[in-house]
CSV table of C-alpha atoms in Angstrom, one decimal:
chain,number,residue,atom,x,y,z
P,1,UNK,CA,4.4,-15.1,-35.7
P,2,UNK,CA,7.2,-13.3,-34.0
P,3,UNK,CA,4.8,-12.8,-30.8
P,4,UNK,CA,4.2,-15.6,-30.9
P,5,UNK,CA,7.6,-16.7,-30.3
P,6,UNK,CA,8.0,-14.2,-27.5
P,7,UNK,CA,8.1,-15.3,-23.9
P,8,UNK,CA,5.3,-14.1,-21.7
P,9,UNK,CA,6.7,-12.1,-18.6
P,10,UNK,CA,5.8,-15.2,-16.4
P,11,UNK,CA,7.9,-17.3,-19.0
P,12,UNK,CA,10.6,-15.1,-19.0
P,13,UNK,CA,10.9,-14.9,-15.2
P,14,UNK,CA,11.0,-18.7,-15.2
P,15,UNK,CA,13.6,-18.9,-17.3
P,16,UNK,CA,16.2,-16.4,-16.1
P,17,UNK,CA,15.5,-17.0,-12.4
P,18,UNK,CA,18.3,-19.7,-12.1
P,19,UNK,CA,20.6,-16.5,-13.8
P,20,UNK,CA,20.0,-14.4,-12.1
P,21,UNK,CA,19.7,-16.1,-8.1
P,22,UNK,CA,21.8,-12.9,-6.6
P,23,UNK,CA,18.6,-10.5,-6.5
P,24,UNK,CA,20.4,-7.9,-3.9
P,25,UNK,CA,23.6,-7.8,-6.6
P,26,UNK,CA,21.1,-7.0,-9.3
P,27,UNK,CA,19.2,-4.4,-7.1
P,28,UNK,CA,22.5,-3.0,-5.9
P,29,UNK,CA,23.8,-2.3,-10.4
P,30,UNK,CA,20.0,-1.1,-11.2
P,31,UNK,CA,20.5,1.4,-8.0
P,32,UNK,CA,24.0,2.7,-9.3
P,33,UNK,CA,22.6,3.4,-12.2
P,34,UNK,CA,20.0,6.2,-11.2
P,35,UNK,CA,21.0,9.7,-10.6
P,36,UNK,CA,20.5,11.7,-7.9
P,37,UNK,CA,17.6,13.0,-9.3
P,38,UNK,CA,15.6,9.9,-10.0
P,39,UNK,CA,16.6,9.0,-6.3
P,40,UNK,CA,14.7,11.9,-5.1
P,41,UNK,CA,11.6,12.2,-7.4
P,42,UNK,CA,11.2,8.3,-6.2
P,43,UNK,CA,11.5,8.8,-2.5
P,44,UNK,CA,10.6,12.1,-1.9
P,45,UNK,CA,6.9,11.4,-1.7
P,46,UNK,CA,7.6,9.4,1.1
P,47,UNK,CA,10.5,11.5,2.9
P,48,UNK,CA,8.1,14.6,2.8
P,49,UNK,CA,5.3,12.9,4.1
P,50,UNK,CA,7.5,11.7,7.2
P,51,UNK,CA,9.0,15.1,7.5
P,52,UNK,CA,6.7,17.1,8.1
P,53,UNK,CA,4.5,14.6,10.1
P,54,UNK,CA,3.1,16.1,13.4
P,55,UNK,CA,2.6,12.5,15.0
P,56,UNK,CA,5.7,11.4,17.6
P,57,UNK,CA,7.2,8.6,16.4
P,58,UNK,CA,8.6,6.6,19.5
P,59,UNK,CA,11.9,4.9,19.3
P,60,UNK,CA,11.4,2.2,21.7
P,61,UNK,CA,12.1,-1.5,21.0
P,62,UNK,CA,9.6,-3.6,19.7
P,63,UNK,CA,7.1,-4.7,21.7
P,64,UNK,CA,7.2,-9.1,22.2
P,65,UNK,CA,4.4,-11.4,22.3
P,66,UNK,CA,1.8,-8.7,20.1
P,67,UNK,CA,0.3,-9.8,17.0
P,68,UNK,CA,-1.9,-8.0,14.4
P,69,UNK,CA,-5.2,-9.9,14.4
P,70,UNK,CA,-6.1,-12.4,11.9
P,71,UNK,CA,-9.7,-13.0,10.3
P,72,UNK,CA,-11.2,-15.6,8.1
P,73,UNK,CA,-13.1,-14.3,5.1
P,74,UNK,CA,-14.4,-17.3,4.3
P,75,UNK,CA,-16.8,-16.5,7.2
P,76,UNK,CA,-18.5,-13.6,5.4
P,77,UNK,CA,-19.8,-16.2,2.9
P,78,UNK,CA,-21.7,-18.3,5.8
P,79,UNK,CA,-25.0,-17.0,6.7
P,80,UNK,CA,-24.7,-17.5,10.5
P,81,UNK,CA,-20.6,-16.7,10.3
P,82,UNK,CA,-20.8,-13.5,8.6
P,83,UNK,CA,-21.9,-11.4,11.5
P,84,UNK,CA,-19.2,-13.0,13.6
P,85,UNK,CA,-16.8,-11.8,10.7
P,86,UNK,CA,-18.0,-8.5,10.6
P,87,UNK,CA,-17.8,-8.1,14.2
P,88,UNK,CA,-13.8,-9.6,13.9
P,89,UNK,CA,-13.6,-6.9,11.4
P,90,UNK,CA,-15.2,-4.2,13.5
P,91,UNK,CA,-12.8,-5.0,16.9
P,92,UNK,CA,-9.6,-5.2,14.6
P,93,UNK,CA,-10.4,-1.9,12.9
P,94,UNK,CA,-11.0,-0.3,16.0
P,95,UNK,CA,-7.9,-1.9,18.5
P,96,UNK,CA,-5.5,-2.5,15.5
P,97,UNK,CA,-6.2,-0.8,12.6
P,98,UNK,CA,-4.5,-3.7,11.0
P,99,UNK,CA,-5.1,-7.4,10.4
P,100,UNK,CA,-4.1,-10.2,8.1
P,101,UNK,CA,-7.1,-12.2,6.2
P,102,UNK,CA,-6.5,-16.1,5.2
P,103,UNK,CA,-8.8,-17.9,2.9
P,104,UNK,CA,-9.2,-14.5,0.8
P,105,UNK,CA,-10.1,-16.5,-2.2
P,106,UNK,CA,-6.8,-15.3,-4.4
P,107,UNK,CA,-5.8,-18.4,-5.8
P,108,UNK,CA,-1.4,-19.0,-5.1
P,109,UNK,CA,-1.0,-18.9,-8.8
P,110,UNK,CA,-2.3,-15.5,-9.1
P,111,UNK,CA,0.1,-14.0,-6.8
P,112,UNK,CA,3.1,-16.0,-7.7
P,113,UNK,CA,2.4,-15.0,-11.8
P,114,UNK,CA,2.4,-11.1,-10.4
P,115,UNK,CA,5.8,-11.7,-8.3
P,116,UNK,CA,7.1,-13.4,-11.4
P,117,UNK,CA,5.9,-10.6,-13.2
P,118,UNK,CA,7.7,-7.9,-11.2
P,119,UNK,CA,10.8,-10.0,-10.9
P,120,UNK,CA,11.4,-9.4,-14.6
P,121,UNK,CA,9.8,-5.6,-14.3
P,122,UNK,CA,12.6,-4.4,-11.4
P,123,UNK,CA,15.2,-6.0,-14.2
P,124,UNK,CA,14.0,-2.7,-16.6
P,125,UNK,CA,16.8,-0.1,-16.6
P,126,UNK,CA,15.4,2.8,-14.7
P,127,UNK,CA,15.5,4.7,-17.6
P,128,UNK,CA,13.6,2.9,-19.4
P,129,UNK,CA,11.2,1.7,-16.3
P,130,UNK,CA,10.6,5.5,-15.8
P,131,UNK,CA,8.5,5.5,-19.1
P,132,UNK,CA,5.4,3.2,-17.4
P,133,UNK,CA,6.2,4.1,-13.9
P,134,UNK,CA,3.6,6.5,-13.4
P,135,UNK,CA,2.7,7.4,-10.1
P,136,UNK,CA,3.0,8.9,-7.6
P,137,UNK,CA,0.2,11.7,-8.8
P,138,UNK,CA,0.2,15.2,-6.8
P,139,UNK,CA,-1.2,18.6,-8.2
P,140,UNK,CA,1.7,20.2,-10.4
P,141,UNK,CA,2.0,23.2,-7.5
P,142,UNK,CA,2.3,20.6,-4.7
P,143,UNK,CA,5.2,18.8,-6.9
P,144,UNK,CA,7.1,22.6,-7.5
P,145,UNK,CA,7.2,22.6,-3.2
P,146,UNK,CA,7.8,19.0,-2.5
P,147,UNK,CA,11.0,19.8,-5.0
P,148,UNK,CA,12.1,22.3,-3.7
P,149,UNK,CA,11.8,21.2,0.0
P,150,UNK,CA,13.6,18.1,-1.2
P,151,UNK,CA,16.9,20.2,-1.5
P,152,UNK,CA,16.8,21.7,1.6
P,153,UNK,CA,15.6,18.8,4.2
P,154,UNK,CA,18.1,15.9,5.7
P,155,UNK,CA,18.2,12.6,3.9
P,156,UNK,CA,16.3,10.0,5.2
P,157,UNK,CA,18.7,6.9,3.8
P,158,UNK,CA,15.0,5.1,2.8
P,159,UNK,CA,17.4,2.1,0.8
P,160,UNK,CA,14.7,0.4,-1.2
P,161,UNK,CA,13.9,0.4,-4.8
P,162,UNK,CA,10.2,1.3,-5.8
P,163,UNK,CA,7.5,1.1,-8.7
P,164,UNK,CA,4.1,2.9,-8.5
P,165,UNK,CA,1.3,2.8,-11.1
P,166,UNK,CA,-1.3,5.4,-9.7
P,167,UNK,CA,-5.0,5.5,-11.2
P,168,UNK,CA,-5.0,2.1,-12.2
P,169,UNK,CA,-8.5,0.4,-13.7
P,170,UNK,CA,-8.3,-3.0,-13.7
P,171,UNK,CA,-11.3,-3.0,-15.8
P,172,UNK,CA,-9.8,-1.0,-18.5
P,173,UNK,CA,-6.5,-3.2,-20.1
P,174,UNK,CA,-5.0,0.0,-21.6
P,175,UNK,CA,-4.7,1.4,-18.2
P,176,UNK,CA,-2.1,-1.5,-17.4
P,177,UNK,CA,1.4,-1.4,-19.1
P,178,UNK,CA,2.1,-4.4,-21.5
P,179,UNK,CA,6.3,-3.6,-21.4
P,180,UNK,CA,7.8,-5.9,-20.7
P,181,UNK,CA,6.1,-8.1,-22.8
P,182,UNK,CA,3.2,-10.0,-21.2
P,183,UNK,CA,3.0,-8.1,-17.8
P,184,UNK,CA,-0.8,-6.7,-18.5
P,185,UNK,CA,-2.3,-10.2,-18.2
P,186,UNK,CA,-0.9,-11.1,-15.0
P,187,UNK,CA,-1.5,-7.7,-13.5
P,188,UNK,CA,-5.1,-7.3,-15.0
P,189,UNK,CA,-6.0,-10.7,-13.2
P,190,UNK,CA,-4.6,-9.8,-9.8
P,191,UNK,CA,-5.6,-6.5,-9.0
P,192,UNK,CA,-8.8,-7.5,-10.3
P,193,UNK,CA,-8.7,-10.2,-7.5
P,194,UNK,CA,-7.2,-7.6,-4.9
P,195,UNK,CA,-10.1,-5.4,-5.6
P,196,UNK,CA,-12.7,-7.8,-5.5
P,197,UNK,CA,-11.2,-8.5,-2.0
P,198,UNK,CA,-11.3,-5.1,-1.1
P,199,UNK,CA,-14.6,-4.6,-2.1
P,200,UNK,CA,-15.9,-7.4,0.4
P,201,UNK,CA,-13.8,-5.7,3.8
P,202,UNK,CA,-15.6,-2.7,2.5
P,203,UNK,CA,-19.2,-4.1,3.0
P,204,UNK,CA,-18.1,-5.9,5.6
P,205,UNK,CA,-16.5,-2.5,7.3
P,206,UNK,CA,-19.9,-0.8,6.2
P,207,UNK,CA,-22.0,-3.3,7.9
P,208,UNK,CA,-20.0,-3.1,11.1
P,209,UNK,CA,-20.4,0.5,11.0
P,210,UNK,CA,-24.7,-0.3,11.3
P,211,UNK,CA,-25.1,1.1,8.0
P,212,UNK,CA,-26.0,-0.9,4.4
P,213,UNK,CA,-23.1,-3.0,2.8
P,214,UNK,CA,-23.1,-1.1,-0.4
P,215,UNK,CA,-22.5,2.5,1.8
P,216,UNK,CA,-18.6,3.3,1.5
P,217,UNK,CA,-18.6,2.0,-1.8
P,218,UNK,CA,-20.6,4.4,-3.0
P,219,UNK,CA,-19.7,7.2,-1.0
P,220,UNK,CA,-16.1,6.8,-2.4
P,221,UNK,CA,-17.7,6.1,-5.9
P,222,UNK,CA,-18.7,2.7,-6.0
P,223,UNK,CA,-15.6,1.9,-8.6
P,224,UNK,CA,-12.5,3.5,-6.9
P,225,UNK,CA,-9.4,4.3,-8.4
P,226,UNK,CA,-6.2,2.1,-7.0
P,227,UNK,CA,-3.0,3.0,-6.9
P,228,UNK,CA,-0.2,0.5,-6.3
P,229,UNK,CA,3.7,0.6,-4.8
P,230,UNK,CA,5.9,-2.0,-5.4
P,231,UNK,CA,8.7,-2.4,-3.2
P,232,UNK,CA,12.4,-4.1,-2.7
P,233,UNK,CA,13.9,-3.2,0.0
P,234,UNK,CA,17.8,-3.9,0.4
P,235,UNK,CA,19.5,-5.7,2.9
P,236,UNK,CA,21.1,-3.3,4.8
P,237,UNK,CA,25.1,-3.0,5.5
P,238,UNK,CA,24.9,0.2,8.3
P,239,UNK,CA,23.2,-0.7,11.4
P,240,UNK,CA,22.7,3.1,12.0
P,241,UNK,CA,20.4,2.9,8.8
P,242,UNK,CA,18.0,0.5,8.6
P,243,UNK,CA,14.6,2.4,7.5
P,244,UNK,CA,13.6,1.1,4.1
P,245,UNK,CA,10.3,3.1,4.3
P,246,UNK,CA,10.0,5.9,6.9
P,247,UNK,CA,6.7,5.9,9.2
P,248,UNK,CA,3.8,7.6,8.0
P,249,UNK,CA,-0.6,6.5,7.7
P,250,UNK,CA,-2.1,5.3,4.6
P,251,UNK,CA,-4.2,8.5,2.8
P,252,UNK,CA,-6.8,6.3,0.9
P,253,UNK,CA,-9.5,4.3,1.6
P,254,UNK,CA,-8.1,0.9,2.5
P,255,UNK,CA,-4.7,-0.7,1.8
P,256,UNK,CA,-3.9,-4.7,1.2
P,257,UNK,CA,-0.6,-5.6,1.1
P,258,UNK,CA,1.1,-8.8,0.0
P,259,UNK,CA,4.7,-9.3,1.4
P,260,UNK,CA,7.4,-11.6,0.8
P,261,UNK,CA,8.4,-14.1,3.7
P,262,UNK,CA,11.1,-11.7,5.0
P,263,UNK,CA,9.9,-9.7,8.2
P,264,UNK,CA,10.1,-5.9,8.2
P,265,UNK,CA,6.4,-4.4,8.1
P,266,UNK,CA,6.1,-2.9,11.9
P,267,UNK,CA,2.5,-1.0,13.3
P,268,UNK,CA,2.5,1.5,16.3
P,269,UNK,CA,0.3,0.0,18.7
P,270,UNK,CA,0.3,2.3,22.2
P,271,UNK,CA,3.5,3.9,21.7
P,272,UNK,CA,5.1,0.7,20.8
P,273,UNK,CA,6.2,-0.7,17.7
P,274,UNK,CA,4.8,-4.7,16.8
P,275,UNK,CA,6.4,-6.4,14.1
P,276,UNK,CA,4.0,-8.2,11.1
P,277,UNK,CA,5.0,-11.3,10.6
P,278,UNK,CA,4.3,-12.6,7.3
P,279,UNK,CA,1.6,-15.6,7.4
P,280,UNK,CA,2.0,-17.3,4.4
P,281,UNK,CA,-1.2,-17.2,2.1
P,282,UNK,CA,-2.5,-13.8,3.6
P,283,UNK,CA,-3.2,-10.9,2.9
P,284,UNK,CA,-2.1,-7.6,5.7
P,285,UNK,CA,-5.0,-5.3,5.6
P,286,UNK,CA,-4.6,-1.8,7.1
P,287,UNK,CA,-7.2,0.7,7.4
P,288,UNK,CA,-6.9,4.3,5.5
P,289,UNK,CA,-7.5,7.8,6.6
P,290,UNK,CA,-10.6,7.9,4.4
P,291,UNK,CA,-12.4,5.2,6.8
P,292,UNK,CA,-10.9,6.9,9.8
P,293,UNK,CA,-12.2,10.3,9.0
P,294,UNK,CA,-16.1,8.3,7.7
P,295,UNK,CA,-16.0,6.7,11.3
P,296,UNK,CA,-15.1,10.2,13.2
P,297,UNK,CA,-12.0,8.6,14.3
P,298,UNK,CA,-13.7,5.7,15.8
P,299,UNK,CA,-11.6,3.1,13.5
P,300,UNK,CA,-7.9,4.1,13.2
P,301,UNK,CA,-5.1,4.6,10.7
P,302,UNK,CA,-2.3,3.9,12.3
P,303,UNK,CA,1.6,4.5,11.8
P,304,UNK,CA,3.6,2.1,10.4
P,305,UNK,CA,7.0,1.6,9.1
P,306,UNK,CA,9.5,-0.5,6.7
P,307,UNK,CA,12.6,-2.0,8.1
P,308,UNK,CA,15.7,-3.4,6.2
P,309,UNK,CA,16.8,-6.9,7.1
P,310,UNK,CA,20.5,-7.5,7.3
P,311,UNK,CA,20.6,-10.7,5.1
P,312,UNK,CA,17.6,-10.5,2.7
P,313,UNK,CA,16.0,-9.0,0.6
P,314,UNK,CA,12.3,-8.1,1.1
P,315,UNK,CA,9.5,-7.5,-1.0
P,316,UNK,CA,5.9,-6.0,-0.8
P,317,UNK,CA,3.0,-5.2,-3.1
P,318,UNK,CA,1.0,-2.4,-1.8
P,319,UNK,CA,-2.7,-2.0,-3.3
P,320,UNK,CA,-4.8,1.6,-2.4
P,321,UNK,CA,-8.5,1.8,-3.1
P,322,UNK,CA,-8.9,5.6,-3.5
P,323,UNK,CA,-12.2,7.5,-3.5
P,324,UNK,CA,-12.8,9.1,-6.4
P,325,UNK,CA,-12.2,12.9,-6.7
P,326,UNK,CA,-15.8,14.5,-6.0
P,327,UNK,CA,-16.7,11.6,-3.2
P,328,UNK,CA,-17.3,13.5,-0.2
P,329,UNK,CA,-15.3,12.6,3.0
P,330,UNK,CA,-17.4,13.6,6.5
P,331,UNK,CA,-18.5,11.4,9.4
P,332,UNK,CA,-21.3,9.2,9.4
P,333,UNK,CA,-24.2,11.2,11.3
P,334,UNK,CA,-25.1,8.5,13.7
P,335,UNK,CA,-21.2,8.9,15.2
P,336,UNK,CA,-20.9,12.4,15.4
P,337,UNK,CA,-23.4,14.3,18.7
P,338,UNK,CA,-22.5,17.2,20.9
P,339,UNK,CA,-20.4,15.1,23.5
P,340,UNK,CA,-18.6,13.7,20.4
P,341,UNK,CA,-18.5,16.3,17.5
P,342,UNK,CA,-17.0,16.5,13.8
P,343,UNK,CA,-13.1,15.8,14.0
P,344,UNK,CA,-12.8,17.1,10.6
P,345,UNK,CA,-15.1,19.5,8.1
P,346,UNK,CA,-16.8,18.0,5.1
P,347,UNK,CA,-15.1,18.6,1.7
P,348,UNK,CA,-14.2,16.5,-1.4
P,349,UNK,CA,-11.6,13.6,-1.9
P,350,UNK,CA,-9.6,15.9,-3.8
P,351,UNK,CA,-9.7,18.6,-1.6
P,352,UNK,CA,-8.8,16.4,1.5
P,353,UNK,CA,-6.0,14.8,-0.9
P,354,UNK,CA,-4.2,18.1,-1.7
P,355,UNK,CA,-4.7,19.7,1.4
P,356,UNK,CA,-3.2,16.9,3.2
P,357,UNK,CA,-0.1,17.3,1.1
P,358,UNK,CA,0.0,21.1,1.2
P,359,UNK,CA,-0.4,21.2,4.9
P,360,UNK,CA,2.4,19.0,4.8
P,361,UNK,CA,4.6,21.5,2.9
P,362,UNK,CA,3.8,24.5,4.9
């Protein structure tokens, strides 16, 4: 009976919305109240990653007039529209290494439950938030370096707030947090629905790649894990610091993204940064260093970057589909020959995973 009298967390978020209309206020006490330690073990994943990076990141200003292509995927359900899809798919990968899909088949509802959802999530004391907050996930000897390189590299002044769930199934419901009350029905349903969608780019990518629609779900193991990274990035009050997520590429398969209607997400695009504008109803879709290392480098992971805006506050919901840890990560055979050879040696997921990171910490 007392459940019953519970709000769900979509409820809940409907009710205390009209209290709490000052979101950057809220973000700002949740903030104060972190040490410097939780500061560190949330954004030092990032920070070490754009450290130790080997690829130049330029500083010029954004480049006007460029936008990340956009693709109907409604068309991969036609017959005679799919291979024009696929080929959409196929040029974006290839130029961009980024696009936006409309007509994904999420239904609004869907994505506004899992906003609502957060909304109440991000009001959990860090303390307590820490308990369900699981990711991100990096071999125990990887996690001894990145701390102690944390203490001895510059700050980065990243000024966001962040939740990650790593290693989610959104197949199995105890994988999902139920605190605060009623989040695991919202999230079960909509990264059921971002995975379905990532699950058709995959075919689609597959196909465009000559081979069978099935082929990089299966060489990543067919069911992947996904990781997730929620983000709220504060308005910023320093014009010298306005990173809220340092540039870096995407380690995993494929990422979607959903983003509020603030602009901030930015892509490198020939030595030039192009601002994502958000296009309501879509999702941004960015190839991963898995599909870049499958394709021998043929389709790219690119660089992007987070930036604060000086009025609003911005938010994102990042979803990973990750290979699982004995899928084996080589070039296709068809686009490696002598004039255009292996860019990388065969090895396992979980190989390339922690020797990325370690490489990183050398």
């Amino acid at each position: 009976m007392a459940q019953e009298q519970e709000l769900s967390v979509v409820e809940e978020a409907e009710h205390e919305s009209k209290a709490h209309d000052d979101d950057n206020a809220e973000l700002t006490r949740l903030g104060a109240e972190d040490d410097e330690k939780q500061q560190e073990e949330r954004s030092g994943f990032d920070a070490i990653r754009a450290a130790f990076s080997t690829v130049p990141v330029p500083a010029q200003p954004l480049k006007q007039g460029w936008e990340i292509p956009v693709i109907d995927l409604s068309l991969l359900h036609g017959s005679n529209s799919r291979r024009h899809a696929v080929d959409q798919i196929a040029k974006a990968c290839q130029e961009w290494g980024f696009f936006h899909v409309i007509n994904h088949g999420i239904q609004e509802k869907v994505i506004d439950d899992m906003w609502l959802a957060y909304d109440v999530l991000f009001r959990v004391p860090p303390h307590e938030r820490a308990k369900f907050d699981n990711g991100p996930f990096l071999p125990p000897d990887i996690m001894k370096i990145l701390s102690e390189k944390l203490h001895s590299m510059p700050k980065f002044g990243e000024s966001r707030d962040t939740i990650r769930f790593s290693k989610l199934n959104p197949d199995d419901e105890e994988a999902i947090p139920n605190t605060p009350h009623g989040f695991r029905e919202p999230a079960i349903v909509f990264y059921r629905a971002l995975r379905d969608v990532g699950f058709k780019l995959l075919e689609a990518i597959s196909e465009s790649l000559g081979m069978e629609s099935e082929y990089i779900r299966r060489a990543t193991g067919n069911n992947p894990c996904v990781n997730s990274s929620i983000h709220r990035y504060l308005p910023y009050h320093d014009a010298n610091n306005t990173m809220g997520l340092n540039p870096h590429q995407d380690i995993d398969t494929l990422t979607l993204l959903i983003q509020s209607d603030i602009a901030g997400l930015q892509v490198l695009k020939e030595d030039r940064w192009v601002e994502v504008r958000p296009l309501p109803g879509s999702l941004v879709v960015n190839v991963g260093e898995v599909i870049q290392a499958f394709t021998n480098n043929k389709y790219q992971s690119v660089m992007h970057r987070a930036m604060l805006n000086k009025e609003n506050l911005r938010s994102s919901i990042s979803c990973f589909l990750l290979p699982t840890p004995e899928s084996i990560i080589e070039p296709l055979p068809h686009l490696v020959s002598a004039e255009n050879p292996p860019l990388r040696a065969s090895c396992t997921w979980e190989t390339y995973y922690y020797n990325h990171y370690a490489s990183l910490l050398k």
